[in-house]
Tab-separated table of C-alpha atoms and ligand atoms in Angstrom:
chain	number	residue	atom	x	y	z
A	1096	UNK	CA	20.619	-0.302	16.043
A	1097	UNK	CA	21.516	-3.769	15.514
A	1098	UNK	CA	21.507	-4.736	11.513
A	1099	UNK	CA	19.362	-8.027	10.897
A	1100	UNK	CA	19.426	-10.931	8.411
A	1101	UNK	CA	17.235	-13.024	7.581
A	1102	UNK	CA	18.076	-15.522	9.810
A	1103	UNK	CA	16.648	-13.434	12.521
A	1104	UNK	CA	13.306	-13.286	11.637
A	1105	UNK	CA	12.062	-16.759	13.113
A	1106	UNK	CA	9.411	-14.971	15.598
A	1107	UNK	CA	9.308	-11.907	13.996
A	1108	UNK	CA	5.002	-11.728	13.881
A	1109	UNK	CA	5.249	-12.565	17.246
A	1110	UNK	CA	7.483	-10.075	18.683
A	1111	UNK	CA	6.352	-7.034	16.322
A	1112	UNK	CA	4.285	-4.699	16.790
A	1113	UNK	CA	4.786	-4.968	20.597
A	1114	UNK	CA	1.556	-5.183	22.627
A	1115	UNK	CA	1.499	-1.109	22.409
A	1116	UNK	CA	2.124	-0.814	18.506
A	1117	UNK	CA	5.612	-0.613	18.085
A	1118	UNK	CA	8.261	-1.694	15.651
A	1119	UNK	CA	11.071	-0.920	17.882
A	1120	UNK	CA	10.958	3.003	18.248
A	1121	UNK	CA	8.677	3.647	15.341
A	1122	UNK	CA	4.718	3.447	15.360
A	1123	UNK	CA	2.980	3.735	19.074
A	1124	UNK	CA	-0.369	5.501	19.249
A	1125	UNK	CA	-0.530	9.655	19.634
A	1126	UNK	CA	-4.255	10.102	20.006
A	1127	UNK	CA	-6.216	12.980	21.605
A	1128	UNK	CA	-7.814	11.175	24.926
A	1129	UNK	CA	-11.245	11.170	23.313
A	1130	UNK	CA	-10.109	9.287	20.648
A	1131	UNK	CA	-8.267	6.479	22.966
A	1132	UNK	CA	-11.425	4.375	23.853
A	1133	UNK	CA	-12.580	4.016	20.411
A	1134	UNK	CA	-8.592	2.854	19.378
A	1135	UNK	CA	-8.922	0.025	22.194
A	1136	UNK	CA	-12.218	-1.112	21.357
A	1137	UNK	CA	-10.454	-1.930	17.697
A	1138	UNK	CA	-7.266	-2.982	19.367
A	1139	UNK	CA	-9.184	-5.502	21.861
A	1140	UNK	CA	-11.830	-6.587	18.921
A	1141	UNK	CA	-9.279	-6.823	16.419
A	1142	UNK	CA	-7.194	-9.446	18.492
A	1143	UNK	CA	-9.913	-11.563	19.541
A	1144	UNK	CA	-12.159	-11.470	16.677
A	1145	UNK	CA	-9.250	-11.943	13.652
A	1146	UNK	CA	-8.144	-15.189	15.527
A	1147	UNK	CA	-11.259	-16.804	15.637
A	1148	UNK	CA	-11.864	-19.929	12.876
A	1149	UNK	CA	-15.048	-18.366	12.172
A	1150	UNK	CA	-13.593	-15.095	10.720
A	1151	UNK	CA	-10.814	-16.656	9.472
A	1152	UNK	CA	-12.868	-18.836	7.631
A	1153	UNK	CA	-15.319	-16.138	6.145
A	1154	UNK	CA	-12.610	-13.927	5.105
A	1155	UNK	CA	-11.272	-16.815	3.241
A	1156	UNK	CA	-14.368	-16.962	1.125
A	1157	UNK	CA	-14.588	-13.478	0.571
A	1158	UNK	CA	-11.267	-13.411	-1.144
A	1159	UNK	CA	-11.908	-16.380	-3.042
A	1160	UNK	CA	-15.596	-15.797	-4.798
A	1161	UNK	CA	-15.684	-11.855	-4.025
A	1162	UNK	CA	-11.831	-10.360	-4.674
A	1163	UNK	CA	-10.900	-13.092	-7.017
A	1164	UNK	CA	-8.105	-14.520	-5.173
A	1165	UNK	CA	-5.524	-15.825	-5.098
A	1166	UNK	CA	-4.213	-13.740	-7.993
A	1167	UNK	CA	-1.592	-15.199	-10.169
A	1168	UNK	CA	2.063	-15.064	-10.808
A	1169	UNK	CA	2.971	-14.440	-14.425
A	1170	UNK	CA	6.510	-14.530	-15.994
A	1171	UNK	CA	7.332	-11.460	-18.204
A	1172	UNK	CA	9.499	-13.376	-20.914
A	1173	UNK	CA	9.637	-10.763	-23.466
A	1174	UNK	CA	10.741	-8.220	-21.188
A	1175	UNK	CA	12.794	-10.041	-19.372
A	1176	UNK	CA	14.232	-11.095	-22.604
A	1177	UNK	CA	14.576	-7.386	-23.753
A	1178	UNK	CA	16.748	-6.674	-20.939
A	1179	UNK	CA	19.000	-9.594	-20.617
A	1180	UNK	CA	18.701	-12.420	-18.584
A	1181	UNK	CA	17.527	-11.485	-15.409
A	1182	UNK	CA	13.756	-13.472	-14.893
A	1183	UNK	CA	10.733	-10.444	-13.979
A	1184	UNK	CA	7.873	-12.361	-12.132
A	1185	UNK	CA	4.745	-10.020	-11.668
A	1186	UNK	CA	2.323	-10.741	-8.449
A	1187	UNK	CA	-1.244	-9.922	-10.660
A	1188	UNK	CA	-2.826	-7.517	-7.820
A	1189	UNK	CA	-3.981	-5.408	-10.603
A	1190	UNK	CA	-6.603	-8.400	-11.238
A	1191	UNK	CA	-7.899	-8.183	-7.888
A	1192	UNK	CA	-11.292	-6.656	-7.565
A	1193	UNK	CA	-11.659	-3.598	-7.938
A	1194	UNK	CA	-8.019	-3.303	-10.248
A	1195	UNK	CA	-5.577	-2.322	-6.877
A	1196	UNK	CA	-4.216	-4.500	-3.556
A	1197	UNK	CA	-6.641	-1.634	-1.239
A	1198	UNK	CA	-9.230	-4.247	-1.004
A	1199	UNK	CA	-6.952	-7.054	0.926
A	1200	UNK	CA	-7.325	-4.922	3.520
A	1201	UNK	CA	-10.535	-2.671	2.927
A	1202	UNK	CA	-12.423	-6.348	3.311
A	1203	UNK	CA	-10.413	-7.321	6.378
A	1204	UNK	CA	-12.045	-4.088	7.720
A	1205	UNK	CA	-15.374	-4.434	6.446
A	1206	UNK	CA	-15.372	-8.302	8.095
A	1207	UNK	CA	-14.006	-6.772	11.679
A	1208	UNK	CA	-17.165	-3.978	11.856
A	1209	UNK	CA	-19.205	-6.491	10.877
A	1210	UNK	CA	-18.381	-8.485	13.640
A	1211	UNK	CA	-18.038	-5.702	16.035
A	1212	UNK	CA	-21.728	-5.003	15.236
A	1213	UNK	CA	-20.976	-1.811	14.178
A	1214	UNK	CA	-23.450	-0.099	11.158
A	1215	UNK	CA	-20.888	2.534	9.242
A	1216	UNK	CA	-17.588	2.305	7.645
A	1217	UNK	CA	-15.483	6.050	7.875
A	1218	UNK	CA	-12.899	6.947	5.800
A	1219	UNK	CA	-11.268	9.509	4.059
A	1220	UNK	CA	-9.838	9.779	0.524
A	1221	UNK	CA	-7.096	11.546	-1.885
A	1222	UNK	CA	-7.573	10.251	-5.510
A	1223	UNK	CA	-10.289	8.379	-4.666
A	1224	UNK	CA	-9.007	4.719	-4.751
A	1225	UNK	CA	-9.298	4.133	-1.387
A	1226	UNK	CA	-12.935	5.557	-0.871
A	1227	UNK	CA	-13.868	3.033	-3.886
A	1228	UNK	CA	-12.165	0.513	-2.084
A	1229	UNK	CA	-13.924	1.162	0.867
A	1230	UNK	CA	-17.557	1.963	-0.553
A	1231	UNK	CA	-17.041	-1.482	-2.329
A	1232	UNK	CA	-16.500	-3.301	1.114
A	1233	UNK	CA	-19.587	-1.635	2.756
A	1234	UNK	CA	-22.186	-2.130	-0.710
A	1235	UNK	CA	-20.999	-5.792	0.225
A	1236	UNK	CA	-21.599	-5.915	3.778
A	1237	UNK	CA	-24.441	-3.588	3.532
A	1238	UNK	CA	-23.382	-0.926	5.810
A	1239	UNK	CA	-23.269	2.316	5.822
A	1240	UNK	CA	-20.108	4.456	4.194
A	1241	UNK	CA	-19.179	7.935	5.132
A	1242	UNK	CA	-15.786	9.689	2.648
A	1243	UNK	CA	-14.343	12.563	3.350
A	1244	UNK	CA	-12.619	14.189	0.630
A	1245	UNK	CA	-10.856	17.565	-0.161
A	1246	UNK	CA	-13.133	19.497	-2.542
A	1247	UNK	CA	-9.752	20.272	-4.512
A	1248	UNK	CA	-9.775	16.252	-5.220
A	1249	UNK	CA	-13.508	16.131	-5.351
A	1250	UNK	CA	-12.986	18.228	-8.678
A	1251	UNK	CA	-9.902	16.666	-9.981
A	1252	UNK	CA	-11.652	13.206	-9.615
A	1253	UNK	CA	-14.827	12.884	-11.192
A	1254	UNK	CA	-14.901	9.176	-11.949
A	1255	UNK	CA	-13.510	7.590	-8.551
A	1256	UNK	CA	-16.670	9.805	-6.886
A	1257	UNK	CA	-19.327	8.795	-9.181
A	1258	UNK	CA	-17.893	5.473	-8.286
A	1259	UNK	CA	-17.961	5.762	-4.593
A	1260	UNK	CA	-21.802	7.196	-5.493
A	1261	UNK	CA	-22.702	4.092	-7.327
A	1262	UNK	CA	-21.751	2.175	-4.717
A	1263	UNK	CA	-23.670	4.074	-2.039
A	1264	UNK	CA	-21.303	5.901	-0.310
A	1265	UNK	CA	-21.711	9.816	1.244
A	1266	UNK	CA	-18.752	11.624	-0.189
A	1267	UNK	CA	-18.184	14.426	2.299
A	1268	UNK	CA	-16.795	17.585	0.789
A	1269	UNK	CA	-13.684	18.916	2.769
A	1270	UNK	CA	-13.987	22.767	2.514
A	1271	UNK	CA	-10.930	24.073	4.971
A	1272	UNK	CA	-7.663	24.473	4.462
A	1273	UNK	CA	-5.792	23.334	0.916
A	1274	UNK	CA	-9.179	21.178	0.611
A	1275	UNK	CA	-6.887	18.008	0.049
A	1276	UNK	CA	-5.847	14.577	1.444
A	1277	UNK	CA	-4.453	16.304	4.858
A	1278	UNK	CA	-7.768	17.479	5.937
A	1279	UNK	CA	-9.624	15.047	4.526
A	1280	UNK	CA	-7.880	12.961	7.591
A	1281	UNK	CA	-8.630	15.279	10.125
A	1282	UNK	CA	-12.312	15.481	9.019
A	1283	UNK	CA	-12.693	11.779	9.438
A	1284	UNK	CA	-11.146	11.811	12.486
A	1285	UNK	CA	-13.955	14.396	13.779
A	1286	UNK	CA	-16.636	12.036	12.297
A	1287	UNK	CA	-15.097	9.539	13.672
A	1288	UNK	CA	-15.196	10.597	17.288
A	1289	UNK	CA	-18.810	11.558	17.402
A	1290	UNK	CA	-20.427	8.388	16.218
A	1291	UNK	CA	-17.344	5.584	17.407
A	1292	UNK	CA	-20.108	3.721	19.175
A	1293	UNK	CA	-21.899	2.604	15.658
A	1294	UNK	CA	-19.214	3.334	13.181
A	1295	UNK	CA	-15.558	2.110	12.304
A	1296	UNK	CA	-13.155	4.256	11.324
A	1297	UNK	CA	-10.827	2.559	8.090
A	1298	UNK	CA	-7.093	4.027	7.173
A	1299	UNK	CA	-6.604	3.871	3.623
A	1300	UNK	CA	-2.125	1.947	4.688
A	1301	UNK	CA	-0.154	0.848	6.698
A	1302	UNK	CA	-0.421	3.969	8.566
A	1303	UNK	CA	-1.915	5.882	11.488
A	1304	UNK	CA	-2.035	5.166	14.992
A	1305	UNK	CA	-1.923	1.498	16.671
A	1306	UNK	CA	-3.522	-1.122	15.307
A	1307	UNK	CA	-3.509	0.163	12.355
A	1308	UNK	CA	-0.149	-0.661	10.598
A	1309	UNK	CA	-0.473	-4.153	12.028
A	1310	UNK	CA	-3.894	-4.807	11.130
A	1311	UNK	CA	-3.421	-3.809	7.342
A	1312	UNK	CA	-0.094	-5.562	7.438
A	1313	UNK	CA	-1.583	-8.730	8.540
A	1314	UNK	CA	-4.650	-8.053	5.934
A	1315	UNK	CA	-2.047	-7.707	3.007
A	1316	UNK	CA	-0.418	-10.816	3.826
A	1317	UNK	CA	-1.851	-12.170	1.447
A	1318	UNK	CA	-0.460	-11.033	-1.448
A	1319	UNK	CA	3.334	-12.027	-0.151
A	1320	UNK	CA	2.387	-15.544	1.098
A	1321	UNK	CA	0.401	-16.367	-2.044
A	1322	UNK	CA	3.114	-14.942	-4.366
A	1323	UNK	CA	5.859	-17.192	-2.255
A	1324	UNK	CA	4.175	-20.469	-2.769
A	1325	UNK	CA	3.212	-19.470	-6.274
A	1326	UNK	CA	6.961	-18.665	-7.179
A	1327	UNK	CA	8.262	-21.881	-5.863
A	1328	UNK	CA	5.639	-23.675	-7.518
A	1329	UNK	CA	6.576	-22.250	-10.921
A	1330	UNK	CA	10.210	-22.505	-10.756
A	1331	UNK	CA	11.077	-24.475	-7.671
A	1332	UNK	CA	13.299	-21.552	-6.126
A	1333	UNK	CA	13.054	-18.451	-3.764
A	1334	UNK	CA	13.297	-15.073	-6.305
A	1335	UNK	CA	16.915	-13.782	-5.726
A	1336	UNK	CA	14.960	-10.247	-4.886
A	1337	UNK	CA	11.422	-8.823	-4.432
A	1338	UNK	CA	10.073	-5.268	-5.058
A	1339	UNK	CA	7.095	-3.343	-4.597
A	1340	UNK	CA	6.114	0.416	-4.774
A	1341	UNK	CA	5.602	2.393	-1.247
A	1342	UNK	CA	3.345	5.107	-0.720
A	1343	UNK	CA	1.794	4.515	2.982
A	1344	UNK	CA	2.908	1.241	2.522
A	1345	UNK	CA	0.520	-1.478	2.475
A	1346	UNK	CA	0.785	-3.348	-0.640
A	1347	UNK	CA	4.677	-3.974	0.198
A	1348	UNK	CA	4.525	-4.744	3.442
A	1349	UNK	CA	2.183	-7.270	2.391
A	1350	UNK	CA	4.209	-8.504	-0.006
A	1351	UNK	CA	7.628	-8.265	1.932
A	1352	UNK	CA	6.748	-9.315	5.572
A	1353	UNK	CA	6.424	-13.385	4.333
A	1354	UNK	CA	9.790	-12.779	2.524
A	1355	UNK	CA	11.598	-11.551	5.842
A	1356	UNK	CA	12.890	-15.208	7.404
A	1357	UNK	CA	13.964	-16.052	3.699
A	1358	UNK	CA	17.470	-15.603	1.800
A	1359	UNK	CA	15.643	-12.798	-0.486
A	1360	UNK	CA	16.894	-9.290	-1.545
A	1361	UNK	CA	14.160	-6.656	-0.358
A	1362	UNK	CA	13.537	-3.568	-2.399
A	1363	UNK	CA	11.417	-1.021	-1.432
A	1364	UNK	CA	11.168	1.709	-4.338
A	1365	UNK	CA	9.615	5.114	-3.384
A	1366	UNK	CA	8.779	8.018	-5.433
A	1367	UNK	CA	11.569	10.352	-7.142
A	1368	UNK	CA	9.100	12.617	-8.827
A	1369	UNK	CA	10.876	15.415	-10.801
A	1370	UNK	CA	14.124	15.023	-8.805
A	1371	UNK	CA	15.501	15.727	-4.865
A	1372	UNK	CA	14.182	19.695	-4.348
A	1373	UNK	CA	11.796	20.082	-1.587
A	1374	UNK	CA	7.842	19.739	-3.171
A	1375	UNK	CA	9.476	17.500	-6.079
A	1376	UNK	CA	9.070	14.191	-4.660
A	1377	UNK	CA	8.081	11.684	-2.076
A	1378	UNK	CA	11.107	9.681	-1.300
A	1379	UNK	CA	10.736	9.442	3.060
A	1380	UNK	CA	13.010	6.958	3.191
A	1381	UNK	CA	15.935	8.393	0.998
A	1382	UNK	CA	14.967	12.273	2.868
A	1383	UNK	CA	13.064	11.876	6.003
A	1384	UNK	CA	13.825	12.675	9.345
A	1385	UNK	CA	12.025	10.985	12.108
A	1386	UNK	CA	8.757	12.436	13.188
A	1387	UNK	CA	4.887	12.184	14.380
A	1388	UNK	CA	2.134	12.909	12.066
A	1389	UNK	CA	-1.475	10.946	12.117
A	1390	UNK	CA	-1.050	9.252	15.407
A	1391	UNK	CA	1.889	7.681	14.275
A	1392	UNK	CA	5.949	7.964	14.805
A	1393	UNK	CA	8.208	7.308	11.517
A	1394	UNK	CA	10.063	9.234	9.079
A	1395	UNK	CA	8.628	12.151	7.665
A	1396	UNK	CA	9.148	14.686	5.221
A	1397	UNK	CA	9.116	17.754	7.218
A	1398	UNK	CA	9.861	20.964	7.929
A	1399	UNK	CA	11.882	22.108	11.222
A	1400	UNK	CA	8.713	22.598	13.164
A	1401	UNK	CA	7.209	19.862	12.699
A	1402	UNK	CA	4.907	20.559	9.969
A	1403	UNK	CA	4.918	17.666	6.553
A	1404	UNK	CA	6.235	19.198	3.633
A	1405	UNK	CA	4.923	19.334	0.334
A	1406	UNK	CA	5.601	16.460	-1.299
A	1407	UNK	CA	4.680	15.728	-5.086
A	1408	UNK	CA	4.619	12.125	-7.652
A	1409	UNK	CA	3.257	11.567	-10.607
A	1410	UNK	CA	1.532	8.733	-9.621
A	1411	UNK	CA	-1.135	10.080	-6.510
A	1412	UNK	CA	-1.315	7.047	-4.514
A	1413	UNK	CA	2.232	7.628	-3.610
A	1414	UNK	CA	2.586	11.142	-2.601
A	1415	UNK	CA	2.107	10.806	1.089
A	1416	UNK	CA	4.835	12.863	2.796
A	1417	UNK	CA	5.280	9.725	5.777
A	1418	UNK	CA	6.045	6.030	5.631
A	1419	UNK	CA	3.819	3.134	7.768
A	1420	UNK	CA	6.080	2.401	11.138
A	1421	UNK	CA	7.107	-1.412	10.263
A	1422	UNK	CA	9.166	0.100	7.229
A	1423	UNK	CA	10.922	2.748	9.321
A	1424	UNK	CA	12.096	0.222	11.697
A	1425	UNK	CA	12.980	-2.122	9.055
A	1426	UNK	CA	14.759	-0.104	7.021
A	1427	UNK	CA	16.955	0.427	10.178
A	1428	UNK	CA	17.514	-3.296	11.094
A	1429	UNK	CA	18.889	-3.263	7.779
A	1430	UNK	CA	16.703	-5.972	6.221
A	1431	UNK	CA	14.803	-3.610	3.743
A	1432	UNK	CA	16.457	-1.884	0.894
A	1433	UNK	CA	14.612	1.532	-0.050
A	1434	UNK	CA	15.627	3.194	-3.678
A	1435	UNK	CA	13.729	5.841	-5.708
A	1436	UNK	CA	12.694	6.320	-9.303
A	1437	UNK	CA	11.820	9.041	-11.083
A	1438	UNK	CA	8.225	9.791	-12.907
A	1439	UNK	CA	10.885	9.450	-16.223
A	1440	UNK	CA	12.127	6.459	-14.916
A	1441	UNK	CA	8.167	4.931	-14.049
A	1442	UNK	CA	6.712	6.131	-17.792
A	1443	UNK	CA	9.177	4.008	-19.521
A	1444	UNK	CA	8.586	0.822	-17.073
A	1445	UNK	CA	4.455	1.693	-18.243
A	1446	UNK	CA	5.013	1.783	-21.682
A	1447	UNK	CA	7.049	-1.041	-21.871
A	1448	UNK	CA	4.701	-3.352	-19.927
A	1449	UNK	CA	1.522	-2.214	-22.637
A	1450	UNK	CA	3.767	-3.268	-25.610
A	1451	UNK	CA	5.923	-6.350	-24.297
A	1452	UNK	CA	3.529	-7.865	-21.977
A	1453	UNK	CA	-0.145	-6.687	-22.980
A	1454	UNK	CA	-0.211	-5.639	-19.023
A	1455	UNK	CA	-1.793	-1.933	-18.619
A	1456	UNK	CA	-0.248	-1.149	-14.728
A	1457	UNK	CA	-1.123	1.389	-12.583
A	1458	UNK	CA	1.483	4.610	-12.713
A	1459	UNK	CA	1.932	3.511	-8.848
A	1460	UNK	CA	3.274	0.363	-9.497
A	1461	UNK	CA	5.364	1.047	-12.547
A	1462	UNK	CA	7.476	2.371	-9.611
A	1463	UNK	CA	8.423	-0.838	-8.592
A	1464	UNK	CA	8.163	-2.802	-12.110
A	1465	UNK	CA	11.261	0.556	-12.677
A	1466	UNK	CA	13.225	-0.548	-10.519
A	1467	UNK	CA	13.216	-3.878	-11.575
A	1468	UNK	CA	14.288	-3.662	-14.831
A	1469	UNK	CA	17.081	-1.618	-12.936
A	1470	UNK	CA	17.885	-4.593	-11.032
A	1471	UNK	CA	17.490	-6.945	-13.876
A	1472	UNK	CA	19.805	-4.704	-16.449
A	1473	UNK	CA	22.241	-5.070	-13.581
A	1474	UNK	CA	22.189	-8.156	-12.491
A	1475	UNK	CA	21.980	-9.801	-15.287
A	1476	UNK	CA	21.373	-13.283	-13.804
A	1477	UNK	CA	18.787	-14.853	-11.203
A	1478	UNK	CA	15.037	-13.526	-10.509
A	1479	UNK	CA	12.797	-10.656	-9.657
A	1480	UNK	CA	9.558	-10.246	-8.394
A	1481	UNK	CA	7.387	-7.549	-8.623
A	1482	UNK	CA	4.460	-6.959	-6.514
A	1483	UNK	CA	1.564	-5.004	-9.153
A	1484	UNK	CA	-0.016	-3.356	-7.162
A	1485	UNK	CA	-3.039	-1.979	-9.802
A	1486	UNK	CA	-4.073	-1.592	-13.295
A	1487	UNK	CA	-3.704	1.399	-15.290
A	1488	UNK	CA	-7.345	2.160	-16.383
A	1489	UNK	CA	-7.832	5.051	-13.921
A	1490	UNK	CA	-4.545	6.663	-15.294
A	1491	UNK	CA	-5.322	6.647	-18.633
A	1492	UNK	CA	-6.572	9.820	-19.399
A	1493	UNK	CA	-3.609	11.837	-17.352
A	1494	UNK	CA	-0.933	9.833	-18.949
A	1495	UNK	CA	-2.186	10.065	-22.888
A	1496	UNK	CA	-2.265	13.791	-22.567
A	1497	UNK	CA	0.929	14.405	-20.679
A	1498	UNK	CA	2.975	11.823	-22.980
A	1499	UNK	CA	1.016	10.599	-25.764
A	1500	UNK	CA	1.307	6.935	-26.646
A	1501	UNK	CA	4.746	6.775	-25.339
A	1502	UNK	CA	7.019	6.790	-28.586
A	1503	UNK	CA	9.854	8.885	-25.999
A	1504	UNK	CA	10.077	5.740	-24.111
A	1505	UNK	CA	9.596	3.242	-26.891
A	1506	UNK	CA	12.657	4.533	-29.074
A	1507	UNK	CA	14.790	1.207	-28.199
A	1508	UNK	CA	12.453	-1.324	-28.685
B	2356	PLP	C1	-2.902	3.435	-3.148
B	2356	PLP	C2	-2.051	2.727	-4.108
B	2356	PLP	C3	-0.674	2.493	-3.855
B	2356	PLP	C4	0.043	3.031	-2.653
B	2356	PLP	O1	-0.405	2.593	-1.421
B	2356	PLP	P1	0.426	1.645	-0.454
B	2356	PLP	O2	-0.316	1.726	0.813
B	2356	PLP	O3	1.824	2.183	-0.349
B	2356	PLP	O4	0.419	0.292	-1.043
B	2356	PLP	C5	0.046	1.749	-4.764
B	2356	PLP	N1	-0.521	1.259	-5.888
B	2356	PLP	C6	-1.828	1.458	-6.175
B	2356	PLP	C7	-2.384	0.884	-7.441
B	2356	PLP	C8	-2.641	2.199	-5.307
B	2356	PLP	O5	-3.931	2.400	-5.597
C-alpha cells in the first residue's frame, strides 16, 4: 500500500474507521447474526450520544475530579543524564485512578450505558486489571458488573478479584477449556447475547469487532492530546519521537493517534519475552500474519489453520496473541514504527526507573520506557516521550521473587 507521512494525516479522524469499522483492510465486524443488533445499537448510540455537549461535558468532569486528570508530564533528568543526552519525558498514566490508562476508556464506557439506559456493565478479564477497571466504572455509576474470568487466573490473581469484589462486581468463574483469557471472551460474549437489551458489553483495547477499536481509541485520546500540549508547554517543541507499550493496544493508540499529522518519530514497542520461538513471546507486529480472531481482522499470531498461538510476556497485560486494527493498518502506511524488547531488556528499564527517578512502573510499560533508553543511547541528541502506562504495585510480588531487588540490572549505575 501507499507509505504515509505525516503530512497526510490532515482528515485522518474523519476518514478512519470507515462508516463499517475499517482502517483500510484491517478491523470490520465478524459477528454471529445474533450478536449484530446488539453491535448497532452501540454503533448508532455511540455516534450520537459521544457528540452531544452534554456527554462531552460530563465526561470532562469525570476525568477531572474522579480519574485525576489531566496527568502530568515529568522530565527524567537523572536518567536521561545516565544515558547521555537524549531528553526522556514520561506521560504519568500510572497516576491515573486506579494506577493504569484502562480507565480512559472503562469511564467512556460506563458514561455511554449510562446514557443508553442500560443497568449492567459485561466484561471479561485476564490478570484482572481490566475487570478492576471496569468494576470501578460501574461502583461509580451504580450499575451492575458481570466478569468473566478463567478459573486458572481466578487462582493466580487473588488481589485484582478481591478488588473487583470490593467494588461489587460478580466475578464469573470460566471452567472450560485452558480456563484462561480466551474463554473468558467467549463466555462474555454468551452473557452478553442473552441480556443485550439491559446490559453493555465492555472490551478490555483497542480490539474486537466494530466500534470497538474506534470507540477506545477516541476514549484514550486523552492521554496523547494532553501529553502534546503538556510537552510544548514545558519545552516549547514537538518530542523528536514518542513510544508506548502495545498489548491490544489502547494506551498507544491513545497516545499516538494526536501525534499522527505532526513531524514525530512513532514507536510502537511490543513484547520479546524470552526470545523469537513460537510460545516465547508476543511480538504480532514483528511475527504476525494477517488474520480474524474476536470479531476483528489484523495480524495475528497463528497457526496455519487459523487457530492463535501461544503466546507468552512477562508482563500479562501484553500477552495477547493479536493487535487492535488501527495499528495493523498503520504499521502498513508506514507511519508507525513497531520494535520489541525482551523481559531482560524491560527488568533493567524497571529497576532503573525505582532508583533514578523514584517512579515504581508497571512491568507493561517498562516495555516502552526499554526502548527508550534504546533510542536515547542511540540518538544521543533531541527528545523522547514515553507514554506510562501503570504503576508497578500489582507487580511487586512476581518481580521480587523472580529477580530480587535488581542488583543484575543495577551493576552500571
Ligand atoms: C492492560 C495494560 C497494558 C496493555 O494494554 P493496551 O491495550 O495495549 O494498552 C499496558 N499497560 C498496563 C499498565 C496495563 O494494565
Amino acid at each position: 500500500m501507499k507509505k504515509m507521512t505525516y503530512r497526510d494525516f490532515d482528515s485522518y479522524l474523519k476518514q478512519y474507521p470507515s462508516a463499517d469499522g475499517r482502517f483500510g483492510e484491517f478491523g470490520g465486524q465478524y459477528l454471529p447474526p445474533e450478536l449484530m443488533p446488539a453491535f448497532k445499537e452501540i454503533d448508532d448510540a455511540y455516534e450520537t450520544i459521544c457528540h452531544s455537549a452534554q456527554f462531552i461535558s460530563e465526561l470532562r468532569r469525570i476525568r477531572r475530579e474522579f480519574q485525576g486528570r489531566p496527568t502530568p508530564v515529568y522530565h527524567c533528568e537523572r536518567l536521561s543524564n545516565k544515558l547521555g543526552k537524549c531528553q526522556i519525558y514520561l506521560k504519568r498514566e500510572d497516576l491515573n485512578h486506579t494506577g493504569a490508562h484502562k480507565l480512559n476508556h472503562c469511564m467512556g464506557e460506563g458514561l455511554l450505558a449510562k446514557y443508553m439506559g442500560k443497568k449492567k456493565l459485561i466484561a471479561e478479564t485476564g490478570a484482572g486489571q481490566h475487570g478492576v477497571a471496569i468494576a470501578t466504572a460501574a461502583a461509580y455509576f451504580g450499575m451492575e458488573c458481570d466478569v468473566y474470568m478463567g478459573e486458572v487466573d481466578i487462582a493466580k490473581q487473588a488481589p485484582n478479584v478481591t478488588r473487583m469484589k470490593l467494588l461489587g462486581a460478580n466475578v464469573i468463574p470460566v471452567t472450560h477449556g485452558l480456563k484462561t483469557l480466551k474463554e473468558a471472551v467467549d463466555a462474555a460474549f454468551e452473557g452478553y447475547m442473552k441480556e443485550y437489551k439491559d446490559a453493555i458489553y465492555c472490551i478490555g483495547s483497542a480490539v474486537g469487532p466494530h466500534p470497538f477499536p474506534k470507540m477506545v481509541r477516541d476514549f484514550q485520546m486523552i492521554v496523547g492530546q494532553e501529553a502534546r500540549e503538556q510537552f510544548v508547554e514545558m519545552t516549547g517543541i514537538l518530542p523528536d519521537a514518542v513510544t508506548a507499550c502495545v498489548g491490544g493496544g489502547s494506551n498507544s493508540i491513545g497516545t499516538f493517534v494526536p501525534f499522527l499529522d505532526a513531524p514525530v518519530e512513532i514507536y510502537g514497542v511490543e513484547p520479546l519475552g524470552r526470545g523469537s520461538g513460537i510460545g516465547d513471546h508476543a511480538a504480532t507486529m514483528a511475527y504476525g500474519t494477517k488474520g480474524i480472531l474476536h470479531g476483528f481482522e489484523s495480524y495475528l499470531l497463528q497457526d496455519e489453520k487459523g487457530e492463535p498461538l501461544p503466546v507468552y510476556s512477562i508482563a500479562s497485560g501484553l500477552d495477547y496473541p493479536a493487535t487492535g486494527p488501527e495499528h495493523a493498518f498503520l504499521r502498513d502506511a508506514g507511519r508507525i514504527n513497531y520494535v520489541t524488547v525482551s523481559d531482560e531488556e524491560a527488568m533493567e528499564a524497571f529497576y532503573l526507573l525505582c532508583r533514578l527517578e523514584g517512579i515504581i512502573p508497571a512491568v507493561e510499560s517498562s516495555h516502552a520506557l526499554a526502548y527508550a533508553m534504546r533510542y536515547a543511547k542511540e540518538h544521543n541528541t533531541g527528545s523522547i516521550l514515553v507514554t506510562l502506562s501503570g504503576r508497578g504495585d500489582k507487580d511487586l510480588d512476581f518481580v521480587v521473587e523472580k529477580y530480587g531487588l535488581g542488583e543484575q540490572f543495577l551493576k552500571n549505575l
